[in-house]
Amino acid sequence: MGATLRTATERLAATSDTPRLDAELLMAHALGVSRSDLLLRHMSAPVPESFAALLARRAEHEPVAHILGEQEFFGLPFRVTPDVLIPRGDSEVLVEAALAGMPAARRVLDCGTGSGALLLAVLHHLPAAQGVGIDRSATALTVAADNAARLGLSDRVKLAAANWLQPGWDEGLGQFDLILANPPYVEEAAALSPSVREFEPAEALFAGPEGLDDYRALVPQLPVLLAPGGVALVEIGATQAEAVIAIAAAAGFTVRLRHDLGGRPRALELKIPLVNGPGSD
Ligand code: GLN
């Protein structure tokens, strides 16, 4: 087992930034146990026959989340298919900011919900909140619905097909205390690893030559969807802070920049300043 994991790690180093972790996750999957159980209890078990095929798939760049059909996000298990973006640890900063900034949120909107990771992680921690997740991909919505059911959140989540590039997409949604969005933001010509470019859905990744097309369309539409005092949390690419802050400021927002665990700019916290009533100054 130990030797197999070492050899597998060496083989995956050519494909993956996290070769040891990948090898352990695939081995745990082959054994039908969790990774921590593998490390604590099964390190002297015989290597299951199915491991070699799983390793070969990863060596051909297939993401571990696709091989396992699952990805953990904010400590919760999410089902993942090639129809949705794989939830990333970097996006957890949005959930942290949401829980810290809007602990009393009652209505939550997730724009481009994909697997449902952002919305469902927030609802899991805010038991009084109701959520709406929209996505233009019908197949993504079935994955989000499945995740809502698995996490016992179906009765607090509404999922709907909608595309913010089309007028009228937000009709009847009402207003929200909290809006989450991880829109596509990758530049079309970006040098992505094959694991991302060849396996994850292009419509969840790419947003025009500068990766800004979806911010330009979506951010100016958010003020009317926010209840007074509400907050929108929008994920950004690490180099996009200046450009997206300008888009948000032009839409009337005050902006606070949040960083991910790697210290890179990762999210904008957007608020509409409350107007003082007559007589106050
Ligand atoms: N962070 C993702 C990446 O790796 C992009 C996610 C997105 O476009 N929303 O590339």
Coordinates of C-alpha atoms and ligand atoms in Angstrom, one line a residue:
M1 CA 0.0 0.0 0.0
G2 CA 2.7 2.5 1.0
A3 CA 4.9 1.7 -2.0
T4 CA 1.9 1.8 -4.4
L5 CA 0.9 5.2 -3.1
R6 CA 4.5 6.5 -3.5
T7 CA 4.7 5.2 -7.1
A8 CA 1.3 6.6 -7.9
T9 CA 2.3 10.0 -6.4
E10 CA 5.4 10.1 -8.6
R11 CA 3.3 9.2 -11.7
L12 CA 0.7 11.9 -10.9
A13 CA 3.2 14.6 -10.3
A14 CA 3.3 15.2 -14.1
T15 CA -0.5 15.9 -14.2
S16 CA -1.5 17.3 -10.8
D17 CA -0.5 20.0 -8.3
T18 CA -1.6 17.7 -5.5
P19 CA -0.3 14.2 -6.5
R20 CA -0.1 12.6 -3.1
L21 CA -3.6 13.9 -2.1
D22 CA -5.0 12.6 -5.4
A23 CA -3.4 9.2 -5.0
E24 CA -4.8 8.9 -1.4
L25 CA -8.3 9.9 -2.5
L26 CA -8.3 7.4 -5.4
M27 CA -7.0 4.7 -3.1
A28 CA -9.7 5.5 -0.5
H29 CA -12.3 5.4 -3.2
A30 CA -11.1 2.0 -4.5
L31 CA -11.3 0.7 -0.9
G32 CA -14.7 2.2 -0.3
V33 CA -13.5 4.1 2.8
S34 CA -12.8 7.8 3.6
R35 CA -9.3 9.2 3.1
S36 CA -8.9 9.6 6.9
D37 CA -9.9 6.0 7.4
L38 CA -7.4 4.9 4.7
L39 CA -4.6 6.8 6.5
L40 CA -5.6 5.7 10.0
R41 CA -6.7 2.1 9.5
H42 CA -6.1 0.7 6.1
M43 CA -2.4 1.4 5.3
S44 CA -1.6 -2.3 5.4
A45 CA -4.6 -3.5 3.4
P46 CA -4.0 -5.1 0.1
V47 CA -4.2 -2.7 -2.9
P48 CA -7.6 -3.2 -4.6
E49 CA -7.5 -4.2 -8.2
S50 CA -9.7 -1.2 -9.2
F51 CA -7.0 1.2 -8.2
A52 CA -4.9 0.9 -11.3
A53 CA -7.8 2.0 -13.6
L54 CA -8.6 5.0 -11.4
L55 CA -4.9 6.0 -11.4
A56 CA -4.8 5.8 -15.2
R57 CA -7.8 8.1 -15.5
R58 CA -6.2 10.7 -13.3
A59 CA -2.9 10.4 -15.2
E60 CA -5.0 11.3 -18.3
H61 CA -6.0 14.5 -16.6
E62 CA -9.5 13.6 -15.5
P63 CA -10.2 15.5 -12.3
V64 CA -10.4 13.5 -9.1
A65 CA -13.8 15.0 -8.4
H66 CA -15.1 13.4 -11.7
I67 CA -13.6 10.0 -10.9
L68 CA -15.1 10.0 -7.4
G69 CA -18.3 11.8 -8.4
E70 CA -17.9 13.9 -5.4
Q71 CA -16.0 16.9 -4.0
E72 CA -16.0 18.3 -0.4
F73 CA -16.7 22.0 0.0
F74 CA -16.9 23.8 3.3
G75 CA -16.9 20.5 5.0
L76 CA -19.9 19.1 3.1
P77 CA -20.0 16.4 0.4
F78 CA -21.2 17.6 -3.0
R79 CA -22.0 15.4 -6.0
V80 CA -20.2 16.6 -9.0
T81 CA -20.6 15.8 -12.7
P82 CA -19.0 17.2 -15.9
D83 CA -22.0 19.5 -16.1
V84 CA -20.9 21.7 -13.2
L85 CA -17.8 23.6 -12.1
I86 CA -16.0 21.6 -9.4
P87 CA -16.3 23.5 -6.1
R88 CA -12.9 25.0 -5.2
G89 CA -11.5 25.7 -1.7
D90 CA -10.8 29.3 -2.8
S91 CA -14.6 29.9 -3.1
E92 CA -15.0 29.1 0.6
V93 CA -14.1 32.7 1.4
L94 CA -17.6 33.7 0.0
V95 CA -19.3 31.4 2.4
E96 CA -17.2 32.7 5.3
A97 CA -17.9 36.3 4.4
A98 CA -21.7 35.5 4.0
L99 CA -21.9 33.8 7.4
A100 CA -19.9 36.5 9.1
G101 CA -21.6 39.5 7.4
M102 CA -25.2 38.4 7.1
P103 CA -25.9 35.8 9.9
A104 CA -29.6 36.9 9.9
A105 CA -30.2 36.6 6.2
R106 CA -33.6 35.2 5.4
R107 CA -33.6 35.2 1.6
V108 CA -30.5 34.1 -0.3
L109 CA -30.0 34.2 -4.1
D110 CA -27.2 32.3 -5.9
C111 CA -26.5 33.4 -9.4
G112 CA -25.0 30.6 -11.5
T113 CA -25.5 28.0 -8.7
G114 CA -23.9 25.0 -10.6
S115 CA -23.5 22.2 -8.1
G116 CA -25.3 24.4 -5.5
A117 CA -22.1 24.5 -3.4
L118 CA -22.2 28.2 -2.3
L119 CA -25.9 28.3 -1.7
L120 CA -26.2 25.0 0.1
A121 CA -23.2 25.6 2.3
V122 CA -24.7 28.9 3.4
L123 CA -28.2 27.4 4.0
H124 CA -26.7 24.5 5.9
H125 CA -25.3 27.1 8.4
L126 CA -28.3 29.5 8.4
P127 CA -31.3 27.3 9.4
A128 CA -33.8 30.2 9.1
A129 CA -32.8 31.1 5.6
Q130 CA -34.5 30.2 2.3
G131 CA -32.6 30.1 -1.0
V132 CA -33.1 30.5 -4.7
G133 CA -30.5 29.1 -7.1
I134 CA -30.5 30.0 -10.7
D135 CA -28.5 28.7 -13.6
R136 CA -28.7 28.7 -17.3
S137 CA -27.8 25.1 -17.5
A138 CA -30.7 22.6 -16.9
T139 CA -28.3 19.8 -16.3
A140 CA -26.5 21.8 -13.6
L141 CA -29.8 22.4 -11.9
T142 CA -30.4 18.7 -11.6
V143 CA -27.1 18.3 -9.9
A144 CA -27.9 21.2 -7.5
A145 CA -31.3 19.6 -6.8
D146 CA -29.6 16.3 -6.0
N147 CA -27.2 18.0 -3.7
A148 CA -30.0 19.9 -1.9
A149 CA -31.8 16.6 -1.3
R150 CA -28.7 14.8 -0.1
L151 CA -28.0 17.7 2.4
G152 CA -31.7 17.7 3.6
L153 CA -32.2 21.2 2.3
S154 CA -34.8 20.7 -0.5
D155 CA -37.6 22.3 1.4
R156 CA -35.6 25.6 1.7
V157 CA -34.3 25.8 -1.8
K158 CA -35.9 26.8 -5.1
L159 CA -33.9 26.1 -8.3
A160 CA -34.8 27.8 -11.5
A161 CA -33.4 28.1 -15.1
A162 CA -32.5 31.7 -15.7
N163 CA -29.8 33.5 -17.7
W164 CA -28.7 37.0 -16.7
L165 CA -27.7 37.8 -20.3
Q166 CA -31.4 37.7 -21.2
P167 CA -33.8 40.5 -20.3
G168 CA -36.5 39.6 -17.8
W169 CA -34.5 36.7 -16.3
D170 CA -35.1 38.0 -12.7
E171 CA -38.8 38.8 -13.0
G172 CA -40.7 37.7 -9.9
L173 CA -37.6 36.8 -7.9
G174 CA -38.2 39.5 -5.4
Q175 CA -35.4 40.9 -3.2
F176 CA -32.7 39.2 -1.2
D177 CA -30.7 39.9 1.9
L178 CA -27.7 38.0 0.5
I179 CA -26.7 37.4 -3.1
L180 CA -23.9 35.0 -4.0
A181 CA -22.3 34.7 -7.4
N182 CA -19.4 32.7 -8.8
P183 CA -19.9 33.7 -12.5
P184 CA -17.7 32.6 -15.4
Y185 CA -14.6 34.8 -15.3
V186 CA -11.8 33.1 -17.1
E187 CA -10.2 34.9 -20.2
E188 CA -11.0 33.0 -23.3
A189 CA -7.2 32.6 -24.1
A190 CA -6.1 31.7 -20.6
A191 CA -3.6 28.9 -20.2
L192 CA -5.7 26.4 -18.2
S193 CA -4.5 23.0 -17.1
P194 CA -5.9 20.2 -19.2
S195 CA -7.8 18.9 -16.1
V196 CA -9.8 22.2 -16.2
R197 CA -10.0 23.0 -19.9
E198 CA -10.8 19.5 -21.2
F199 CA -13.1 18.4 -18.4
E200 CA -15.0 21.3 -16.8
P201 CA -17.9 23.0 -18.5
A202 CA -16.7 25.9 -20.7
E203 CA -20.0 27.8 -20.0
A204 CA -19.1 27.9 -16.3
L205 CA -15.5 29.1 -17.0
F206 CA -15.2 31.6 -19.9
A207 CA -16.4 35.1 -20.1
G208 CA -15.0 36.8 -23.1
P209 CA -11.5 38.0 -23.9
E210 CA -10.9 39.7 -20.5
G211 CA -13.1 37.3 -18.5
L212 CA -15.3 40.3 -17.6
D213 CA -18.4 39.8 -19.8
D214 CA -20.5 38.3 -17.1
Y215 CA -19.6 40.9 -14.5
R216 CA -20.5 43.7 -16.9
A217 CA -23.9 42.0 -17.5
L218 CA -24.7 40.8 -14.0
V219 CA -23.3 43.4 -11.5
P220 CA -25.4 46.4 -12.7
Q221 CA -28.5 44.2 -12.3
L222 CA -27.9 43.3 -8.7
P223 CA -28.9 46.6 -6.9
V224 CA -32.6 46.0 -7.6
L225 CA -32.4 42.4 -6.4
L226 CA -30.9 43.5 -3.0
A227 CA -33.1 44.2 -0.1
P228 CA -32.2 47.4 1.9
G229 CA -29.0 46.6 3.9
G230 CA -28.3 43.5 1.8
V231 CA -25.0 42.3 0.6
A232 CA -23.8 40.7 -2.6
L233 CA -20.7 38.5 -2.6
V234 CA -19.1 38.0 -6.0
E235 CA -16.1 35.8 -6.7
I236 CA -13.4 37.3 -8.9
G237 CA -10.2 36.1 -10.6
A238 CA -7.0 37.0 -8.7
T239 CA -6.1 39.7 -11.2
Q240 CA -9.5 41.2 -11.8
A241 CA -10.1 43.2 -8.6
E242 CA -9.5 46.6 -10.1
A243 CA -11.7 46.0 -13.1
V244 CA -14.6 44.5 -11.2
I245 CA -14.4 47.1 -8.5
A246 CA -14.8 49.7 -11.2
I247 CA -17.9 47.9 -12.6
A248 CA -19.4 47.7 -9.1
A249 CA -18.7 51.3 -8.2
A250 CA -20.3 52.4 -11.5
A251 CA -23.4 50.4 -10.4
G252 CA -23.6 52.3 -7.1
F253 CA -22.0 49.8 -4.8
T254 CA -19.5 50.3 -2.0
V255 CA -16.9 47.6 -2.2
R256 CA -14.8 45.6 0.2
L257 CA -12.2 43.2 -1.2
R258 CA -11.8 39.8 0.4
H259 CA -8.8 37.4 -0.1
D260 CA -8.6 33.6 -0.3
L261 CA -6.5 31.3 1.8
G262 CA -3.6 31.9 -0.6
G263 CA -3.8 35.6 0.1
R264 CA -5.1 36.4 -3.4
P265 CA -8.0 38.7 -4.1
R266 CA -11.0 36.4 -4.5
A267 CA -14.3 38.1 -3.6
L268 CA -16.0 41.4 -3.6
E269 CA -18.5 42.3 -0.9
L270 CA -20.9 44.8 -2.4
K271 CA -23.4 47.0 -0.6
I272 CA -25.6 49.9 -1.6
P273 CA -25.1 52.8 0.8
L274 CA -28.2 53.4 2.8
V275 CA -29.6 56.9 2.1
N276 CA -30.0 59.0 5.3
G277 CA -33.6 60.1 6.0
P278 CA -34.6 63.8 5.9
G279 CA -33.2 65.8 8.9
S280 CA -30.2 63.5 9.4
D281 CA -26.7 64.5 8.4
Ligands
GLN1 N1 -11.6 29.6 -10.3 C1 -11.9 28.9 -11.5 C2 -10.7 28.5 -12.2 O1 -9.9 27.8 -12.0 C3 -12.8 29.7 -12.4 C4 -14.1 29.8 -11.9 C5 -15.0 30.7 -12.7 O2 -14.8 31.0 -13.8 N2 -16.0 31.1 -12.0 O3 -10.2 28.5 -13.0

